[in-house]
Coordinates of C-alpha atoms and ligand atoms in Angstrom, one line a residue:
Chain A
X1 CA 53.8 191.3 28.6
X2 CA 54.1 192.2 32.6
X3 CA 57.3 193.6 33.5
X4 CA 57.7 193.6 37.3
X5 CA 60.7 195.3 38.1
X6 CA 61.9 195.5 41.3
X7 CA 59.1 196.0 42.9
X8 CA 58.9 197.0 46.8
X9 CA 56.0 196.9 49.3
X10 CA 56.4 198.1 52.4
X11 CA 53.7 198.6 55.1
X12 CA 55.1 200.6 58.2
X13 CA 57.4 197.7 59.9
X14 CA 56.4 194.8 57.0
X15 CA 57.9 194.1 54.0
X16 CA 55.1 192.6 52.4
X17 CA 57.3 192.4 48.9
X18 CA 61.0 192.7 49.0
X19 CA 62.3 193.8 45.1
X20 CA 59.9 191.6 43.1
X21 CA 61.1 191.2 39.5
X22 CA 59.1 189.2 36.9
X23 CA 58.9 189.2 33.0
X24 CA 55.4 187.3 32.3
X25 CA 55.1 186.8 28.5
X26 CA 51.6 187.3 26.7
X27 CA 49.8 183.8 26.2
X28 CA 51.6 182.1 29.9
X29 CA 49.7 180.8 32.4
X30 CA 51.7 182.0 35.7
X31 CA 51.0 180.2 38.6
X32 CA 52.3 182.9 41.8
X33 CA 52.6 180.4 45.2
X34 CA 53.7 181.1 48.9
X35 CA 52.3 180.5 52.1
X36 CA 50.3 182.9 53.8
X37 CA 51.3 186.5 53.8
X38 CA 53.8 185.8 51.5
X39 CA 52.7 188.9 49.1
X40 CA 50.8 187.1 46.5
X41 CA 48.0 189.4 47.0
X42 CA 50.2 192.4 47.5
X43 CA 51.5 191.5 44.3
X44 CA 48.5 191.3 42.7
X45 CA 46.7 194.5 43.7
X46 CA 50.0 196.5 42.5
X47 CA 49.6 195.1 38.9
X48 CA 45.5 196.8 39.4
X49 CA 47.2 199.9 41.1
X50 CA 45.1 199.4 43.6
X51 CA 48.0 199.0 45.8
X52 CA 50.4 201.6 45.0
X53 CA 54.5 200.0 45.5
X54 CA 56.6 201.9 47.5
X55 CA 59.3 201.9 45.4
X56 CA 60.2 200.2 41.2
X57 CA 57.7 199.7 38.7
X58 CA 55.3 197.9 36.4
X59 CA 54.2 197.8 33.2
X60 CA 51.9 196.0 31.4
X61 CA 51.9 195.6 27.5
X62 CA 54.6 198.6 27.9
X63 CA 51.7 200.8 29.8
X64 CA 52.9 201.7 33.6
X65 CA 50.6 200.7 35.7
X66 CA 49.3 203.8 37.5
X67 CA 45.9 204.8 38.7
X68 CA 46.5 207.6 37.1
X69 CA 46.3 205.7 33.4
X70 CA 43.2 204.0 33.1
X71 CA 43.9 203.2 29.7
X72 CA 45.4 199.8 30.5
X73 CA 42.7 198.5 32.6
X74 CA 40.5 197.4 30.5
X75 CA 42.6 194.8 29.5
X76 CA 42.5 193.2 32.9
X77 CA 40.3 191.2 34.9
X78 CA 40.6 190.7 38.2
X79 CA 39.7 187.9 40.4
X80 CA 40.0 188.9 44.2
X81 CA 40.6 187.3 47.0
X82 CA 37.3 188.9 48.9
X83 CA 34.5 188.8 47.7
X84 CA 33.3 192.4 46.3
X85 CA 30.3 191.8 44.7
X86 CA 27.4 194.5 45.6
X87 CA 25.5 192.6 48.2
X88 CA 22.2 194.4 47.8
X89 CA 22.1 194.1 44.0
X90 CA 21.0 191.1 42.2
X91 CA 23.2 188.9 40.2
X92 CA 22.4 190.3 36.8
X93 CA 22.9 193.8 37.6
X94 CA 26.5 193.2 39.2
X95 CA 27.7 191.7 35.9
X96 CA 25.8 194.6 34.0
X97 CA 27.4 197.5 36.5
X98 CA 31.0 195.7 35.7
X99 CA 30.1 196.2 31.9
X100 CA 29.0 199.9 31.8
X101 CA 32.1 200.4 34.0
X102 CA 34.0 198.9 30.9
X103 CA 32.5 201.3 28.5
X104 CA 30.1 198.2 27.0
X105 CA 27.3 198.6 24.9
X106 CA 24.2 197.3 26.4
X107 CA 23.5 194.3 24.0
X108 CA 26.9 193.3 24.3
X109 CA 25.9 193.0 27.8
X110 CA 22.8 191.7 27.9
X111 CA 24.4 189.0 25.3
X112 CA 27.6 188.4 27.9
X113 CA 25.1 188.1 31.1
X114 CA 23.1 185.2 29.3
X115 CA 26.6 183.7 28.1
X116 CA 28.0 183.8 31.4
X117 CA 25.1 183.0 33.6
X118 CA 25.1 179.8 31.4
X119 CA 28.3 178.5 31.5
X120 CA 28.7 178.9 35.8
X121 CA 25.2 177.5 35.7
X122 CA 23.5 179.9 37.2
X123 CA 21.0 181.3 34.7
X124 CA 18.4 180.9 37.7
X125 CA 20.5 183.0 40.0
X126 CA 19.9 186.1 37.7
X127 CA 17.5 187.7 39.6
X128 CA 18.7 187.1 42.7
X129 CA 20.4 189.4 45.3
X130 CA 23.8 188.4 45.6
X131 CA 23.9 188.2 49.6
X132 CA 21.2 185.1 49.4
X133 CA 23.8 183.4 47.3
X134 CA 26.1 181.0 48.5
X135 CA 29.4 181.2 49.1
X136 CA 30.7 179.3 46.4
X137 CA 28.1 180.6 44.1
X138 CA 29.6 184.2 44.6
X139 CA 33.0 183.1 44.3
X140 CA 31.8 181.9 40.5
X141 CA 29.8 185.1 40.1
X142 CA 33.0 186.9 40.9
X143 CA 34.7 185.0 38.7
X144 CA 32.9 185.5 35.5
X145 CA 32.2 189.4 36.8
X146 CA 35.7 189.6 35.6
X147 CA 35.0 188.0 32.3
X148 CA 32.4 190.3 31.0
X149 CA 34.6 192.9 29.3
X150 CA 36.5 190.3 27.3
X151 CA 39.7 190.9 28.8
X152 CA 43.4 189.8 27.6
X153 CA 45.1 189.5 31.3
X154 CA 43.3 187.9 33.4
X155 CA 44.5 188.0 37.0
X156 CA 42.8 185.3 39.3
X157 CA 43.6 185.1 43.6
X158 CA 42.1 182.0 44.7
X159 CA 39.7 182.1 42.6
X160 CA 38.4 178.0 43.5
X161 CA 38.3 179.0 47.4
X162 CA 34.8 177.0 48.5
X163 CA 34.3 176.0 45.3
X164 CA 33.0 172.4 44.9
X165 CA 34.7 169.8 42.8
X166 CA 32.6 170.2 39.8
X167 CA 32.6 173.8 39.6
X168 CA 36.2 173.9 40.4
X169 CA 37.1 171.7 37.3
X170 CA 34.5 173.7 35.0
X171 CA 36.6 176.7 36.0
X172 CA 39.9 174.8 35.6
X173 CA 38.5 174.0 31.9
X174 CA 37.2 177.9 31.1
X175 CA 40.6 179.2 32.2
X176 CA 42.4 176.6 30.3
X177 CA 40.0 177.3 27.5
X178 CA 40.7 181.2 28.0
X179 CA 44.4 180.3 28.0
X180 CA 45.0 178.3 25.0
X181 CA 42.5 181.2 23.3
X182 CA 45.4 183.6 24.1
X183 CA 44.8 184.8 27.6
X184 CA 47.9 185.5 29.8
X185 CA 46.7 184.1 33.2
X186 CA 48.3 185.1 36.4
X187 CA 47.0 182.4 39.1
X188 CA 47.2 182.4 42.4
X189 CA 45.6 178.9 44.9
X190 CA 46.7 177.1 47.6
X191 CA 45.8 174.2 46.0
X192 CA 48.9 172.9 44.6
X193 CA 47.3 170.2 42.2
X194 CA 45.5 173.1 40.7
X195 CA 48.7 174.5 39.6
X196 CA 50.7 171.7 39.2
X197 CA 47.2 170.6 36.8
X198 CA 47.3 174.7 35.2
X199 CA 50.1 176.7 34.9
X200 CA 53.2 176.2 32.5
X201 CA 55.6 178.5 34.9
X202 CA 55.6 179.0 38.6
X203 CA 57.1 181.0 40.9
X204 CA 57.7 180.8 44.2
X205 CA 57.1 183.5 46.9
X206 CA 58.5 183.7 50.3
X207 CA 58.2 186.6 52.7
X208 CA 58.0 189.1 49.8
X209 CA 61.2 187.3 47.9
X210 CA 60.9 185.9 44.4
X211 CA 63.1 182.4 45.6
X212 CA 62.0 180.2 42.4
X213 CA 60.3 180.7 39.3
X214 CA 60.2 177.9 36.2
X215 CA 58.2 175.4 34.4
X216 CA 57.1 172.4 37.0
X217 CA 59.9 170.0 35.9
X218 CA 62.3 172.6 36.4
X219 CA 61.2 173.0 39.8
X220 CA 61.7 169.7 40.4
X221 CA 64.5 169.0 38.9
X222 CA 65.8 171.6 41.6
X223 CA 65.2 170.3 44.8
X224 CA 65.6 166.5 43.0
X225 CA 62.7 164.4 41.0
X226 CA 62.6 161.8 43.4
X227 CA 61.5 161.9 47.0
X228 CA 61.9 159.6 49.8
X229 CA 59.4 160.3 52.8
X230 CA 59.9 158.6 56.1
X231 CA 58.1 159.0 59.2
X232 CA 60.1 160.0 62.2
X233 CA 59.4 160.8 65.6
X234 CA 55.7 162.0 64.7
X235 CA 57.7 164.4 62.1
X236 CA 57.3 163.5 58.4
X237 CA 60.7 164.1 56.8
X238 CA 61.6 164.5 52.9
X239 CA 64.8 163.6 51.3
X240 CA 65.3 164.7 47.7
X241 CA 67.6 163.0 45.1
X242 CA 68.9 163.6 41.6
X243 CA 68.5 159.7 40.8
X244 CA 66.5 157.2 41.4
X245 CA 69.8 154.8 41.8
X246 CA 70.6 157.3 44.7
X247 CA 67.0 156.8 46.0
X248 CA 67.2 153.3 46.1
X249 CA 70.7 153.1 48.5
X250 CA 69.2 155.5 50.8
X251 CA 66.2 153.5 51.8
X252 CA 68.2 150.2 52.1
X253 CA 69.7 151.6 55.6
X254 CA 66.5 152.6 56.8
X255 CA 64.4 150.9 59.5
X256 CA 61.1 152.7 59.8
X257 CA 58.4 152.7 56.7
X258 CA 58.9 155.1 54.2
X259 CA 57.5 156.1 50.7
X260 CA 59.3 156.6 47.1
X261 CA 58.2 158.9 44.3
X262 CA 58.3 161.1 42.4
X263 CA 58.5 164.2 43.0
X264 CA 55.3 166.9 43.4
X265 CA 54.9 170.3 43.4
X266 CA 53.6 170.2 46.7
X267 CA 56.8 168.9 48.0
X268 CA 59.0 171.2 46.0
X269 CA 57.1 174.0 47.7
X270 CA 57.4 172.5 51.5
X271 CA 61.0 172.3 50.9
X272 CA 61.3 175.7 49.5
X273 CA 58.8 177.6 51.8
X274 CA 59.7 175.8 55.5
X275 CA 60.3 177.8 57.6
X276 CA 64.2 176.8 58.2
X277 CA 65.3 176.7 54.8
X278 CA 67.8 179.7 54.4
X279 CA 66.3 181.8 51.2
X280 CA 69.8 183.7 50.8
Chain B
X1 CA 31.8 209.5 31.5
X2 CA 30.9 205.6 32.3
X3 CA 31.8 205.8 35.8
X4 CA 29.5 208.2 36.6
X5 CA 26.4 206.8 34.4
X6 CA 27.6 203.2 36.4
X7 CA 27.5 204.9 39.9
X8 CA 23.9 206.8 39.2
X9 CA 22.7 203.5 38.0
X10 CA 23.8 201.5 41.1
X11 CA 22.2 204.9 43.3
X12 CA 19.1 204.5 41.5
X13 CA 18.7 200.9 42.3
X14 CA 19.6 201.2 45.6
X15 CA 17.0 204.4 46.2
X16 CA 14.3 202.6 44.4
X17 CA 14.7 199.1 46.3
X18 CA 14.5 201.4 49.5
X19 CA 12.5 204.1 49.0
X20 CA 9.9 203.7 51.8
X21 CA 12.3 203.6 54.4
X22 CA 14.6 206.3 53.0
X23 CA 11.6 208.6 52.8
X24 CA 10.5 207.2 55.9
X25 CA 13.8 207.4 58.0
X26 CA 14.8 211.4 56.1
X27 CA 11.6 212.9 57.8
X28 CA 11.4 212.2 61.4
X29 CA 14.5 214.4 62.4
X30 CA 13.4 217.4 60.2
X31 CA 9.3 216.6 61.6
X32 CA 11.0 216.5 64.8
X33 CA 12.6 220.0 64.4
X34 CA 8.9 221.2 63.2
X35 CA 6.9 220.0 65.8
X36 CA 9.2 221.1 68.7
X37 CA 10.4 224.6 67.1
X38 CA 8.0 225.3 64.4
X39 CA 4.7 223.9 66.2
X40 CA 5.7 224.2 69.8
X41 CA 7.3 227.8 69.5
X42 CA 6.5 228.8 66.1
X43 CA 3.0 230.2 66.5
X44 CA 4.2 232.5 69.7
X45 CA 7.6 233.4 69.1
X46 CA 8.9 236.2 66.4
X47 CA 12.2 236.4 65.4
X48 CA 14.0 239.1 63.5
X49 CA 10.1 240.3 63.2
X50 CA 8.8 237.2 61.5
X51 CA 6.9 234.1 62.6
X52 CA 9.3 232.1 64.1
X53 CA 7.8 228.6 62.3
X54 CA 8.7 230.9 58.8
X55 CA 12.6 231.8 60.2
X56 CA 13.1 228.2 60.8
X57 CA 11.6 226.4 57.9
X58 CA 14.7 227.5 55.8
X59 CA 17.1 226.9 58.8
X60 CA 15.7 223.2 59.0
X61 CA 15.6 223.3 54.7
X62 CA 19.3 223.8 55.4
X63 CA 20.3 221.3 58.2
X64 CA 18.0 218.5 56.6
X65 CA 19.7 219.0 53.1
X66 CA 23.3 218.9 54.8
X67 CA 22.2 215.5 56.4
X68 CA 20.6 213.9 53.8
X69 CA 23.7 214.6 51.4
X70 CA 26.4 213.7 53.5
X71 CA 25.3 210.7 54.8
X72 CA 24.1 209.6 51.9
X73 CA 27.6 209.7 50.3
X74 CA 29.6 209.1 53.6
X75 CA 28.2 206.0 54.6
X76 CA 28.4 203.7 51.8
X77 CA 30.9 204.7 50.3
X78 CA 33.0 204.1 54.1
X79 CA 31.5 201.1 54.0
X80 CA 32.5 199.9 50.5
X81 CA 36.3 201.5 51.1
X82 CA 36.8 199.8 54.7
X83 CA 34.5 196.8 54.9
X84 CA 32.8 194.8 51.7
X85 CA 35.4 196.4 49.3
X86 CA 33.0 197.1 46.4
X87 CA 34.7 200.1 45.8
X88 CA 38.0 198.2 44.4
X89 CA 35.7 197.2 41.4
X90 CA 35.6 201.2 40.7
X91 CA 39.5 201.2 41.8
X92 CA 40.5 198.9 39.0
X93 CA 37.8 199.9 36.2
X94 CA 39.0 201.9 33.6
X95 CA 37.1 205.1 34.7
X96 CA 38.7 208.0 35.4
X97 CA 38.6 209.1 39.3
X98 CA 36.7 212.4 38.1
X99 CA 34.0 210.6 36.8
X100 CA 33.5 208.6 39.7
X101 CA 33.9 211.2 42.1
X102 CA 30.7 213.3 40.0
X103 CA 28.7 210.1 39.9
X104 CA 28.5 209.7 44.1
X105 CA 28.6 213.8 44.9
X106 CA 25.3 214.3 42.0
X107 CA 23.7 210.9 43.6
X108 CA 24.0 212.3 46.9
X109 CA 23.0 216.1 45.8
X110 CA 20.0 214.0 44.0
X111 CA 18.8 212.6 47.5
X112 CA 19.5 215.6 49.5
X113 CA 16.9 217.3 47.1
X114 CA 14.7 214.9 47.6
X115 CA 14.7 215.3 51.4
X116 CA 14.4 219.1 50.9
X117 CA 11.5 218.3 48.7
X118 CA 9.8 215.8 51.4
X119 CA 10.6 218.6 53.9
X120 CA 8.5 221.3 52.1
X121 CA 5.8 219.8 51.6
X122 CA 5.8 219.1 55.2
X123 CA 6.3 222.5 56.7
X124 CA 3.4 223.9 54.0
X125 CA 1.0 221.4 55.7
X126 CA 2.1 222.8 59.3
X127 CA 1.2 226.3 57.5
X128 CA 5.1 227.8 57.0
X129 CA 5.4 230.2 54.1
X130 CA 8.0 230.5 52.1
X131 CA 8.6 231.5 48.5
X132 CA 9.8 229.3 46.0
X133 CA 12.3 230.7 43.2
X134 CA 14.9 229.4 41.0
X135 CA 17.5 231.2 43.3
X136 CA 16.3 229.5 46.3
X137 CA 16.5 225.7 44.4
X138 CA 19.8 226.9 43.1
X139 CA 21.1 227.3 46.8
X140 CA 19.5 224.5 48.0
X141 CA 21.5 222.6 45.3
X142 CA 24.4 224.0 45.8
X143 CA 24.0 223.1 49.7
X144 CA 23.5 219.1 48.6
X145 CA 26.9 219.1 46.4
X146 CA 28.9 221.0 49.1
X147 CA 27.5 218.4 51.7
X148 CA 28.1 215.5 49.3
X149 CA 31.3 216.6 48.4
X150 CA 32.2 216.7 51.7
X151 CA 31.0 213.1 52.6
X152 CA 32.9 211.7 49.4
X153 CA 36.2 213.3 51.1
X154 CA 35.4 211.8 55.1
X155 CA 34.7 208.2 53.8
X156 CA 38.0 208.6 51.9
X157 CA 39.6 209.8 55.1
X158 CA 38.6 207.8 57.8
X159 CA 40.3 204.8 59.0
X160 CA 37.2 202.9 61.1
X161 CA 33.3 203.3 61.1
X162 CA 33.7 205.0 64.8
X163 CA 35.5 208.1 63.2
X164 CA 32.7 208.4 60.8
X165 CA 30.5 208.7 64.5
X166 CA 33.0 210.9 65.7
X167 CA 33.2 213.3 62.9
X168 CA 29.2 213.0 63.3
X169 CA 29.0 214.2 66.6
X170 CA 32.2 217.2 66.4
X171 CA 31.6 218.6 63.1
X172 CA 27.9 217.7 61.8
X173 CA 25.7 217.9 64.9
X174 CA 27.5 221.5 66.3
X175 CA 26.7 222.9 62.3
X176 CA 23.4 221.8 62.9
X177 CA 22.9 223.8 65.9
X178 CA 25.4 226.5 64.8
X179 CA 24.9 226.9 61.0
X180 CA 22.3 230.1 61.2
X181 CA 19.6 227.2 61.6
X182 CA 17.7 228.1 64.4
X183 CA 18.6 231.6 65.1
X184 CA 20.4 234.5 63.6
X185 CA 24.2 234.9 63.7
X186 CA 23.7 238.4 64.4
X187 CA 22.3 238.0 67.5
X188 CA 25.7 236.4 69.4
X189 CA 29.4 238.1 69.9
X190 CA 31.0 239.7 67.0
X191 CA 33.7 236.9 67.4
X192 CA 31.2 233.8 67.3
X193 CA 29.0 235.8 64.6
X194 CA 32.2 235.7 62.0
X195 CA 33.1 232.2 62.9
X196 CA 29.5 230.8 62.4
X197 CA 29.5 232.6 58.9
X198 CA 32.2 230.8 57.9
X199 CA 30.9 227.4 58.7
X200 CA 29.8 225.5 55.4
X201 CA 26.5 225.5 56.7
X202 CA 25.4 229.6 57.5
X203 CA 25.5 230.7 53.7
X204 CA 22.7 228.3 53.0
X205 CA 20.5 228.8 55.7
X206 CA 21.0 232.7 55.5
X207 CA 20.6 232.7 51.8
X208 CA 17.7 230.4 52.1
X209 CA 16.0 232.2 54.6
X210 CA 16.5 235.5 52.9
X211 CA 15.5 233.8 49.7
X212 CA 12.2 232.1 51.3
X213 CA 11.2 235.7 53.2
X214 CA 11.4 237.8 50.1
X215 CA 14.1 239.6 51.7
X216 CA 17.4 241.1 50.5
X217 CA 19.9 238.3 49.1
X218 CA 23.5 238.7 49.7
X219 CA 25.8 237.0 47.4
X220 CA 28.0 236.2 49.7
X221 CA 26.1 232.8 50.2
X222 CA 26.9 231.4 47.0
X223 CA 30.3 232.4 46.9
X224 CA 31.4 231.1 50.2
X225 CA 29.5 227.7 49.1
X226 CA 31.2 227.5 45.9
X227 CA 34.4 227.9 47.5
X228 CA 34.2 225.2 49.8
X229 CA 32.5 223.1 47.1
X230 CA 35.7 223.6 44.8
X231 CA 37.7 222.8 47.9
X232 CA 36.0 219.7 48.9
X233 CA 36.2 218.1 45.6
X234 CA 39.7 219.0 45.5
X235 CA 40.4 217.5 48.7
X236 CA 38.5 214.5 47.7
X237 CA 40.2 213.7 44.3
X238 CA 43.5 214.0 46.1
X239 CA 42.5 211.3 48.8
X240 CA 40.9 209.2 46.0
X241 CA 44.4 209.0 43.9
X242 CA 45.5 207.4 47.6
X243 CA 43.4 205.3 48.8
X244 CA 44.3 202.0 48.9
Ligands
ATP1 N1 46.8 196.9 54.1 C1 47.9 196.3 54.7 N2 48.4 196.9 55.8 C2 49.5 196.3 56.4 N3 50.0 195.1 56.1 C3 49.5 194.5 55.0 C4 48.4 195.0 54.3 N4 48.1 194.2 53.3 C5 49.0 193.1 53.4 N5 49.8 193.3 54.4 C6 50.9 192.4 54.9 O1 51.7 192.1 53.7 C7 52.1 190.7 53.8 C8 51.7 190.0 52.5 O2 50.2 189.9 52.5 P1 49.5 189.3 51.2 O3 48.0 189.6 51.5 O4 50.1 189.8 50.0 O5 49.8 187.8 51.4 P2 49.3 186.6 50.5 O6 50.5 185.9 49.9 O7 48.2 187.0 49.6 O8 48.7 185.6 51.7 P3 47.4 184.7 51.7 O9 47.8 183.4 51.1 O10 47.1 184.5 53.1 O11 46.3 185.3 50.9 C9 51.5 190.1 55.1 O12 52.4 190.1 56.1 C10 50.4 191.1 55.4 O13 50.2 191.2 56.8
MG2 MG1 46.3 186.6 49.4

């Protein structure tokens, strides 16, 4: 289990995250959204300690998290935003640095590379230095870098950046896979239909602040599960309501076009993260 | 001990994917130094009552070794802290900092030596002598981890690839000139004398060169370089737990 508690980030004048607390239960898939600079990332490298907080703490599985105890860490693999792959070594002997790193034994990782290489498709890439690779092709070498050791927490930030729409539902399916084997996932995308598609509890991140966290219908259940959207003076508006009855009334008095739905994640997350809304 | 088994693996690679033009690239400033001190003055000046080519061989063994070690170290590993963040994979493996911190200061020792070696065989073929021993590889040695040492604590330090230049051109290229390389300490002030001893650089191109001549060895070479070998690491483990 990760136990965030509140947890503070500052950097000179920014806040990058304001008193984060999170319980996130072994076998969940997490799904951690917010616009940009919102700390997902911040969060993120605390839980590696490769950010240190400035003030609260974390454990993982009861373990602090401290650089100091590398004990914990090789339960974890980490997806980063930026791709860190050595750009002067080949393919092969990225994953097979990341697995003496782990304390593997060298047919386990001779075994894993094959595996791996397999499953992103790119057991032609082996040999290949990684900066003649493409850019979604490292992203998918970074992301099954961090599946070499096996590990139980697997901690992915934006991991399907660049990826095309194949690989990015063969990676929706391993994590899935990964998930439903036992692996807590902590995801982080911009893509909302990725995590409306993925995780079974989201939270919400604005400016550093933990405003939301719950399953999807929670969410929406909220802000309201049905949304009217109208078109107004070159501004697209959203009204929320509890019922669809309610719905219904509003749109009799209107004049320009509008739409009627249900509900997305997308627009649970414009309505939460704009700008103007008030998070106190 | 993974981390430092991974981080001599990656070194090895990297050395033998580049090894012409690191061999290349770590011999024209040391045949540089021979050619214009060793060649050009060498044969007509005496210093101290040698053969001025045989007082500088161990001064340019010295400055050569420095080099080679410290950049070695300093400049990846700057560049994997501040700009392609490879060293965030070491960050977040379960290795302890020790182990990583031994992996990069032996792989840059390792190259340094290999400079030194490189260099030797160049100032026998321009006709320097010198005598081998196990003390004199010992102090070379020690020379490589102090430098190396000292380049895993910079590229922890810095904040931008132009401080790397800067500490370059204040610290590195004055020790080069300073360090006992290319003349004697004793010959300057009493004041300057005891502050070029003190510089990282002077016990191992004294100790060398006393080494290399046959003459009298003074401990006080490896003492002073084991003292700022111990405090370099020190330094750098600190600024490892840090960096972010
Ligand atoms: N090393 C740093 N120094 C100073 N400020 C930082 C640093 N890292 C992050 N920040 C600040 O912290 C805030 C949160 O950044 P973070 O990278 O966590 O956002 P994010 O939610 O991951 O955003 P994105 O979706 O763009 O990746 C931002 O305001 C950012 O400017
Ligand atoms: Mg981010």
């Amino acid at each position: 289990m990760i136990v965030l508690n509140e947890v503070t980030k500052k950097y000179q004048e920014t806040l990058s995250v304001d008193k984060l607390s999170l319980h996130i239960a072994n076998g969940e898939f997490f799904g951690l959204l917010g616009p940009n600079g919102a700390g997902k990332t911040t969060t993120i490298r605390m839980l590696t300690a490769l950010t240190i907080p400035t003030a609260g703490n974390i454990t993982i599985n009861g373990q602090l998290v401290s650089r100091h105890n590398p004990s914990y860490k090789s339960q974890i693999g980490l997806v980063p935003q930026h791709i860190n792959l050595e750009p002067e070594l080949t393919v092969a002997e990225n994953l097979y640095l990341h697995g003496i790193l782990y304390g593997m034994k060298r047919s386990a990782i001779a075994d894993k590379i094959t595996e791996l290489l397999e499953f992103a498709d790119l057991t032609d890439k082996r040999q290949t230095l990684v900066n003649t690779l493409s850019g979604g092709m490292k992203r998918k070498v970074l992301i099954i870098r961090a599946l070499m050791h096996s590990p139980q927490l697997l901690l992915l930030d934006e991991p399907t950046v660049g990826l095309d729409v194949f690989s990015r539902r063969r990676v929706w399916d391993l994590i899935k896979s990964l998930n439903t084997r036992g692996i807590t996932i902590l995801l982080t995308t911009h893509y909302l239909e990725e995590a409306e598609h993925l995780c079974s509890r989201i939270g919400l991140l604005k400016k550093g602040r933990l405003i939301m966290t719950g399953s999807i219908e929670n969410l929406r259940d909220v802000v309201g599960p049905v949304v009217v959207e109208r078109f107004v003076q070159d501004k697209t508006i959203l009204h929320f309501f509890q019922e669809q009855a309610q719905a219904l009334q509003f749109v009799s008095g209107l004049k320009e076009e509008f739409t009627i739905r249900q509900t997305s994640l997308e627009d649970v997350f414009v309505k939460m993260t704009e700008e103007k809304v008030d998070i106190n | 001990m993974n981390g430092m088994l991974a981080v001599l693996w990656r070194e090895y690679l990297f050395f033998k994917r580049r090894i012409w033009s690191i061999t290349a690239s770590s011999l024209v400033s040391p045949l540089l130094y021979l050619i214009a001190f060793g060649w050009g003055l060498g044969r007509v000046v005496t210093m101290d009552g040698v053969q001025y080519i045989d007082f500088i061989v161990p001064g340019i063994l010295a400055l050569s070794t420095m080099n080679a070690s410290f950049n070695s170290v300093a400049t990846p590993l700057s560049i994997a802290r501040l700009y392609d963040k490879t060293l965030e994979e070491y960050l977040v493996s379960p290795i302890t900092l020790f182990s990583f911190a031994a992996g990069k200061i032996l792989a840059g020792a390792l190259r340094g030596m290999y400079v030194g070696l490189l260099l030797l065989v160049v100032a026998f073929l321009f006709g320097a002598k010198f005598k081998i021993s196990l003390a004199f590889i010992t102090l070379a040695l020690l020379n490589c981890l102090v430098f190396a040492s000292l380049g895993f604590l910079v590229a922890l330090k810095i904040q931008s690839h132009p401080d790397m230049a800067r500490f370059n051109s204040f610290v590195i290229t004055p020790m080069i000139f300073l360090g006992g390389t290319f003349f004697s300490p004793e010959h300057t002030s009493p004041l300057l004398q005891f502050f070029i001893k003190l510089l990282p650089l002077t016990p191992a191109s004294q100790g060398l060169r006393s080494l290399a001549l046959g003459q009298e060895f003074a401990w006080y070479a490896p003492t002073l370089q084991l003292i700022y070998l111990c405090l370099f690491i020190a330094l750098g483990l600190y600024a490892y737990r840090k960096v972010e």
